[in-house]
């Protein structure tokens, strides 16, 4: 009986050992797979020494609020002081809450301070204003020229503004007067968003200088080229209001190469005020301006568009277009042969936030 027991134990041990050896590779593989999955999950949120490439979030981390009140109820009395309090190479969302009031100051947001938002209490009650003109002289004794006249200048990426107005209170010039350009706002950073904002000036109100920008439900007022620059921008549900006395123009776009993706797309906007008014001017050789689903009051000049310099033959290279526009001034917008009446195929790229690559940086609820 003893020898039989020993034989049974021997064969039983051999059987267990065989099973283990047969399944060991599978157990090791499963363990390794689980480790790789867990490591991959860790790599999404924290750096490791792995040489594998992983997609890492590079946006802002954290949130900070700064309050501004011209009457002394906030952390700062001025908007510039609040901007100065944001550290260089800022890496968090900074909400600057600006109470109702007039902030008589010149403000600059440098390129080293991204992710800043100006949040006002309403465009009719929260206002930043200044009064520089192009012929005025700066601290160095030199004339400012147009781009440096802006009451607020933003060079940083990922800037946004909501429910606030920007003004340049310099008097409106008569057509042809030199040195009276006076910008209320200059945006030179990429991926900027504006909602419910007001821009008030006369000649060159809004300097849409460079980068991708999205304007929603904004009010923009001026007389001559009151939106100008080489931005790649969409204006959606905005009112473009002219205060021109003899002659005026809405947009002057400065695209200078057919390879540039810049241009101004106006979607579901309203053109009101006084005229006669050009709706677009060819600031650049390949200027690109498109109006879609836009209402034009009876203020549009005969011909509707201007090629800026009649000796340059820009009318052969610009892209001026209209799509399903309406109102008593709409017929005049189609008044020259080189302003095209677009079909859906040629207009659709100007009808969505993808024109400014907005899917990557504009929340669906904001667009």
Coordinates of C-alpha atoms in Angstrom, one line a residue:
X1 CA 0.0 0.0 0.0
X2 CA 2.8 2.4 0.8
X3 CA 4.5 1.9 -2.6
X4 CA 1.1 2.5 -4.3
X5 CA 0.7 5.8 -2.3
X6 CA 4.1 7.0 -3.3
X7 CA 3.4 6.2 -7.0
X8 CA 0.1 8.1 -6.8
X9 CA 1.9 11.1 -5.3
X10 CA 4.6 11.0 -8.0
X11 CA 2.1 10.9 -10.9
X12 CA -0.1 13.6 -9.3
X13 CA 2.9 16.0 -8.9
X14 CA 4.1 15.3 -12.4
X15 CA 0.6 16.1 -13.7
X16 CA 0.4 19.5 -11.9
X17 CA 3.9 20.4 -13.0
X18 CA 3.1 19.7 -16.6
X19 CA 0.0 21.8 -16.5
X20 CA 1.9 24.7 -15.1
X21 CA 4.6 24.5 -17.7
X22 CA 2.0 24.4 -20.5
X23 CA 0.2 27.4 -19.3
X24 CA 3.1 29.5 -18.0
X25 CA 3.7 31.4 -21.4
X26 CA 0.0 32.4 -21.5
X27 CA 0.1 33.7 -17.9
X28 CA 3.3 35.7 -18.6
X29 CA 1.8 37.2 -21.8
X30 CA -1.4 38.2 -20.0
X31 CA 0.5 39.8 -17.2
X32 CA 2.7 41.7 -19.7
X33 CA -0.3 42.9 -21.6
X34 CA -2.0 44.1 -18.5
X35 CA 1.2 45.9 -17.5
X36 CA 1.4 47.6 -20.9
X37 CA -2.2 48.8 -20.7
X38 CA -1.7 50.2 -17.3
X39 CA 1.6 51.8 -18.4
X40 CA -0.1 53.3 -21.4
X41 CA -2.8 54.8 -19.2
X42 CA -0.2 56.2 -16.9
X43 CA 1.6 57.7 -19.8
X44 CA -1.4 59.8 -20.8
X45 CA -1.1 61.8 -17.6
X46 CA 2.5 61.6 -16.5
X47 CA 5.9 61.5 -18.2
X48 CA 7.9 58.3 -18.1
X49 CA 11.3 57.2 -19.3
X50 CA 9.7 55.2 -22.1
X51 CA 11.0 55.8 -25.6
X52 CA 7.6 55.2 -27.1
X53 CA 5.7 58.2 -28.4
X54 CA 2.5 59.1 -26.6
X55 CA 0.0 62.0 -27.3
X56 CA 0.3 64.4 -24.4
X57 CA -2.1 67.2 -23.5
X58 CA -0.2 70.5 -23.8
X59 CA -3.1 72.9 -22.9
X60 CA -3.6 74.9 -19.8
X61 CA -3.6 73.1 -16.4
X62 CA -5.5 74.8 -13.5
X63 CA -7.7 77.8 -13.2
X64 CA -7.3 81.3 -11.7
X65 CA -9.6 84.2 -11.3
X66 CA -8.4 87.9 -11.1
X67 CA -10.9 90.7 -10.3
X68 CA -10.7 94.2 -11.6
X69 CA -12.9 97.1 -10.5
X70 CA -12.3 100.7 -11.4
X71 CA -14.1 101.7 -8.2
X72 CA -11.8 99.7 -5.9
X73 CA -13.9 96.6 -5.2
X74 CA -11.5 94.2 -6.9
X75 CA -7.9 93.1 -6.6
X76 CA -6.8 95.6 -9.2
X77 CA -8.0 99.0 -10.4
X78 CA -6.8 98.6 -14.0
X79 CA -6.9 95.9 -16.6
X80 CA -3.2 96.2 -17.4
X81 CA -2.3 95.7 -13.7
X82 CA -4.3 92.4 -13.8
X83 CA -2.5 91.3 -17.0
X84 CA 0.9 92.2 -15.4
X85 CA 0.0 89.9 -12.5
X86 CA -0.2 86.8 -14.8
X87 CA 3.3 85.1 -14.8
X88 CA 5.4 84.8 -17.9
X89 CA 4.9 81.6 -19.9
X90 CA 1.5 81.2 -18.2
X91 CA 0.2 77.6 -18.2
X92 CA -3.2 77.9 -16.6
X93 CA -6.6 79.3 -17.6
X94 CA -6.8 82.9 -16.2
X95 CA -10.2 84.5 -16.0
X96 CA -9.9 88.3 -15.6
X97 CA -13.3 89.4 -14.3
X98 CA -13.8 93.1 -15.2
X99 CA -16.6 94.9 -13.4
X100 CA -18.8 97.5 -15.1
X101 CA -17.1 100.8 -15.7
X102 CA -14.9 102.8 -18.1
X103 CA -11.3 101.8 -18.0
X104 CA -9.4 104.7 -19.6
X105 CA -6.1 103.0 -20.3
X106 CA -4.0 101.3 -23.0
X107 CA -3.7 97.5 -22.5
X108 CA -1.2 95.0 -23.9
X109 CA -1.3 91.2 -23.6
X110 CA 2.2 90.0 -24.5
X111 CA 2.9 86.8 -26.4
X112 CA 4.3 85.1 -23.3
X113 CA 0.9 85.1 -21.5
X114 CA -1.6 82.8 -23.3
X115 CA -4.9 81.4 -22.0
X116 CA -6.2 84.7 -20.7
X117 CA -9.9 85.7 -20.9
X118 CA -11.4 89.2 -20.4
X119 CA -14.8 88.7 -18.9
X120 CA -17.0 91.8 -18.7
X121 CA -20.4 92.4 -17.3
X122 CA -21.9 93.5 -20.7
X123 CA -20.6 95.3 -23.7
X124 CA -22.7 98.4 -22.9
X125 CA -21.3 98.7 -19.3
X126 CA -17.7 97.3 -19.3
X127 CA -15.5 99.4 -21.7
X128 CA -11.8 99.8 -22.2
X129 CA -10.9 102.9 -24.2
X130 CA -8.0 105.0 -25.3
X131 CA -7.5 107.7 -28.0
X132 CA -4.3 107.3 -30.0
X133 CA -4.0 108.1 -33.7
X134 CA -1.4 107.1 -36.2
X135 CA 0.0 110.6 -36.4
X136 CA 0.5 110.8 -32.6
X137 CA 4.0 110.3 -31.2
X138 CA 5.0 107.6 -28.9
X139 CA 7.5 107.6 -26.0
X140 CA 10.4 107.4 -28.4
X141 CA 9.2 110.5 -30.3
X142 CA 8.3 108.6 -33.4
X143 CA 4.9 108.5 -34.9
X144 CA 2.8 105.5 -33.7
X145 CA 1.5 104.5 -37.1
X146 CA -1.7 102.5 -37.4
X147 CA -0.9 99.2 -35.7
X148 CA 0.4 100.7 -32.5
X149 CA -2.7 102.9 -32.0
X150 CA -4.8 100.1 -30.6
X151 CA -6.4 100.7 -27.3
X152 CA -6.0 97.0 -26.6
X153 CA -3.3 94.9 -28.3
X154 CA -3.1 91.1 -27.9
X155 CA -0.1 89.1 -29.0
X156 CA -0.8 86.0 -27.0
X157 CA -2.4 82.8 -28.3
X158 CA -5.6 81.4 -26.9
X159 CA -7.0 84.8 -25.8
X160 CA -10.7 85.2 -25.4
X161 CA -13.1 88.1 -24.5
X162 CA -16.7 88.1 -23.6
X163 CA -19.3 90.8 -22.9
X164 CA -16.9 93.7 -23.0
X165 CA -16.3 96.6 -25.4
X166 CA -13.1 98.2 -26.8
X167 CA -13.1 101.8 -28.0
X168 CA -10.8 104.3 -29.6
X169 CA -12.4 107.7 -29.0
X170 CA -10.3 109.6 -31.6
X171 CA -12.6 111.7 -33.8
X172 CA -13.6 110.2 -37.1
X173 CA -11.6 111.6 -40.1
X174 CA -12.9 112.7 -43.4
X175 CA -12.0 110.4 -46.3
X176 CA -8.4 111.1 -47.5
X177 CA -7.2 112.6 -44.2
X178 CA -3.7 111.3 -43.3
X179 CA -2.6 110.0 -39.9
X180 CA -6.1 109.6 -38.4
X181 CA -6.2 105.8 -38.3
X182 CA -7.2 104.9 -34.8
X183 CA -7.6 101.2 -33.8
X184 CA -9.7 100.1 -30.9
X185 CA -8.4 96.5 -30.8
X186 CA -5.5 94.6 -32.4
X187 CA -5.4 90.8 -32.3
X188 CA -2.1 89.3 -33.4
X189 CA -2.3 86.0 -31.5
X190 CA -3.6 82.7 -32.8
X191 CA -6.8 80.9 -31.8
X192 CA -8.7 83.9 -30.3
X193 CA -12.4 83.8 -29.5
X194 CA -14.8 86.8 -29.0
X195 CA -18.4 86.6 -27.9
X196 CA -20.8 89.4 -27.2
X197 CA -18.1 92.1 -27.6
X198 CA -18.2 95.6 -29.0
X199 CA -15.5 97.3 -31.1
X200 CA -16.0 101.1 -31.5
X201 CA -13.9 103.4 -33.6
X202 CA -13.8 105.2 -37.0
X203 CA -11.0 104.5 -39.4
X204 CA -9.3 101.0 -38.8
X205 CA -11.4 100.1 -35.7
X206 CA -10.5 96.4 -35.6
X207 CA -7.0 95.3 -36.6
X208 CA -7.5 91.6 -37.4
X209 CA -3.8 91.3 -37.9
X210 CA -2.7 87.6 -37.9
X211 CA -3.8 84.2 -36.7
X212 CA -7.1 82.3 -36.5
X213 CA -10.0 84.1 -34.9
X214 CA -13.7 83.6 -34.2
X215 CA -16.1 86.5 -33.5
X216 CA -19.6 85.6 -32.4
X217 CA -22.5 88.0 -31.8
X218 CA -20.2 91.0 -31.8
X219 CA -20.9 94.6 -32.7
X220 CA -18.2 96.3 -34.9
X221 CA -18.5 100.0 -35.7
X222 CA -16.4 102.3 -37.9
X223 CA -16.2 104.3 -41.0
X224 CA -13.2 103.4 -43.2
X225 CA -11.7 99.9 -43.4
X226 CA -13.0 99.3 -39.9
X227 CA -12.0 95.6 -40.1
X228 CA -8.5 95.2 -41.6
X229 CA -5.5 93.0 -41.6
X230 CA -4.4 89.5 -42.7
X231 CA -6.2 87.3 -40.1
X232 CA -8.0 84.1 -40.9
X233 CA -11.2 84.9 -39.2
X234 CA -14.9 84.1 -39.1
X235 CA -17.5 86.7 -38.1
X236 CA -20.7 85.0 -37.2
X237 CA -24.0 86.7 -36.2
X238 CA -22.3 90.0 -36.0
X239 CA -23.5 93.6 -36.7
X240 CA -21.2 95.7 -38.9
X241 CA -22.3 99.3 -38.4
X242 CA -21.0 102.1 -40.5
X243 CA -20.7 105.7 -39.3
X244 CA -19.3 106.9 -42.7
X245 CA -20.2 110.5 -43.6
X246 CA -19.2 110.7 -47.2
X247 CA -17.8 107.4 -48.1
X248 CA -16.7 104.3 -46.2
X249 CA -15.7 100.7 -46.3
X250 CA -16.1 97.7 -44.1
X251 CA -13.3 95.2 -44.6
X252 CA -9.8 95.5 -46.1
X253 CA -8.1 92.1 -46.2
X254 CA -4.3 91.8 -46.8
X255 CA -3.7 88.3 -48.2
X256 CA -0.7 88.5 -50.4
X257 CA -0.2 85.0 -51.8
X258 CA -2.6 82.3 -53.2
X259 CA -0.9 79.9 -50.8
X260 CA -2.0 81.8 -47.7
X261 CA -5.1 80.4 -45.9
X262 CA -6.1 83.8 -44.6
X263 CA -9.3 85.7 -45.3
X264 CA -12.5 87.1 -43.7
X265 CA -15.7 85.0 -43.7
X266 CA -18.8 86.9 -42.7
X267 CA -21.7 84.5 -41.9
X268 CA -25.3 85.5 -41.0
X269 CA -24.2 89.1 -40.3
X270 CA -26.1 92.5 -40.6
X271 CA -24.7 95.5 -42.3
X272 CA -26.3 98.7 -41.1
X273 CA -25.6 102.5 -40.6
X274 CA -24.7 105.1 -43.1
X275 CA -23.1 105.1 -46.5
X276 CA -22.3 104.9 -49.3
X277 CA -20.1 102.0 -48.3
X278 CA -17.8 99.5 -49.9
X279 CA -18.2 96.1 -48.4
X280 CA -14.6 95.0 -49.1
X281 CA -11.3 96.4 -50.4
X282 CA -8.3 94.6 -51.7
X283 CA -5.6 95.6 -49.3
X284 CA -3.5 92.6 -50.5
X285 CA -2.9 91.3 -54.0
X286 CA -4.9 88.1 -53.1
X287 CA -7.4 89.6 -50.7
X288 CA -10.1 87.2 -49.7
X289 CA -13.5 88.3 -48.3
X290 CA -16.8 86.3 -48.4
X291 CA -20.3 87.3 -47.2
X292 CA -22.8 84.5 -46.7
X293 CA -26.4 84.7 -45.5
X294 CA -25.8 88.4 -44.7
X295 CA -28.3 91.2 -44.6
X296 CA -27.3 94.5 -46.3
X297 CA -29.2 97.7 -45.6
X298 CA -29.5 100.3 -48.3
X299 CA -26.0 101.7 -47.6
X300 CA -23.9 99.8 -50.2
X301 CA -22.0 101.9 -52.8
X302 CA -22.5 101.3 -56.5
X303 CA -20.2 98.5 -57.4
X304 CA -19.9 97.3 -53.8
X305 CA -16.2 96.4 -53.9
X306 CA -12.9 98.3 -54.3
X307 CA -9.6 97.0 -55.6
X308 CA -7.7 99.6 -53.6
X309 CA -5.3 100.5 -56.4
X310 CA -6.9 100.6 -59.9
X311 CA -3.4 100.2 -61.5
X312 CA -2.6 96.9 -59.8
X313 CA -5.0 94.6 -61.6
X314 CA -5.9 93.1 -58.2
X315 CA -9.4 92.4 -59.6
X316 CA -7.8 89.4 -61.4
X317 CA -6.3 87.8 -58.3
X318 CA -8.7 88.7 -55.4
X319 CA -11.4 86.3 -54.1
X320 CA -14.5 88.4 -53.3
X321 CA -17.7 86.3 -52.9
X322 CA -21.3 86.4 -51.8
X323 CA -23.6 83.5 -51.0
X324 CA -27.4 83.8 -50.4
X325 CA -27.2 87.4 -49.1
X326 CA -30.3 89.6 -48.9
X327 CA -31.7 93.1 -48.1
X328 CA -32.0 96.3 -50.1
X329 CA -28.3 96.6 -50.5
X330 CA -27.6 93.1 -51.6
X331 CA -27.9 93.7 -55.3
X332 CA -25.1 96.3 -55.1
X333 CA -22.8 93.8 -53.5
X334 CA -22.9 91.8 -56.8
X335 CA -22.2 95.0 -58.7
X336 CA -18.8 94.1 -60.2
X337 CA -17.9 91.1 -62.4
X338 CA -15.0 90.0 -60.1
X339 CA -17.2 89.7 -57.0
X340 CA -18.6 86.2 -57.5
X341 CA -22.0 84.9 -56.7
X342 CA -20.9 81.5 -55.1
X343 CA -22.6 78.2 -55.3
X344 CA -22.7 75.8 -52.3
X345 CA -19.6 73.9 -53.5
X346 CA -17.4 77.1 -53.6
X347 CA -19.1 78.7 -50.5
X348 CA -19.2 75.7 -48.0
X349 CA -15.7 76.2 -46.7
X350 CA -16.7 79.7 -45.5
X351 CA -19.8 78.5 -43.7
X352 CA -18.4 76.6 -40.7
X353 CA -15.8 77.0 -38.0
X354 CA -13.6 74.6 -39.9
X355 CA -12.5 77.7 -41.9
X356 CA -10.5 78.6 -38.8
X357 CA -9.8 75.0 -37.7
X358 CA -12.3 75.6 -35.0
X359 CA -13.0 72.0 -34.2
X360 CA -9.6 71.8 -32.4
X361 CA -10.0 74.8 -30.2
X362 CA -13.6 76.1 -30.1
X363 CA -16.1 74.3 -27.9
X364 CA -19.3 73.2 -29.8
X365 CA -21.4 75.2 -27.4
X366 CA -19.4 78.3 -28.3
X367 CA -19.7 77.9 -32.0

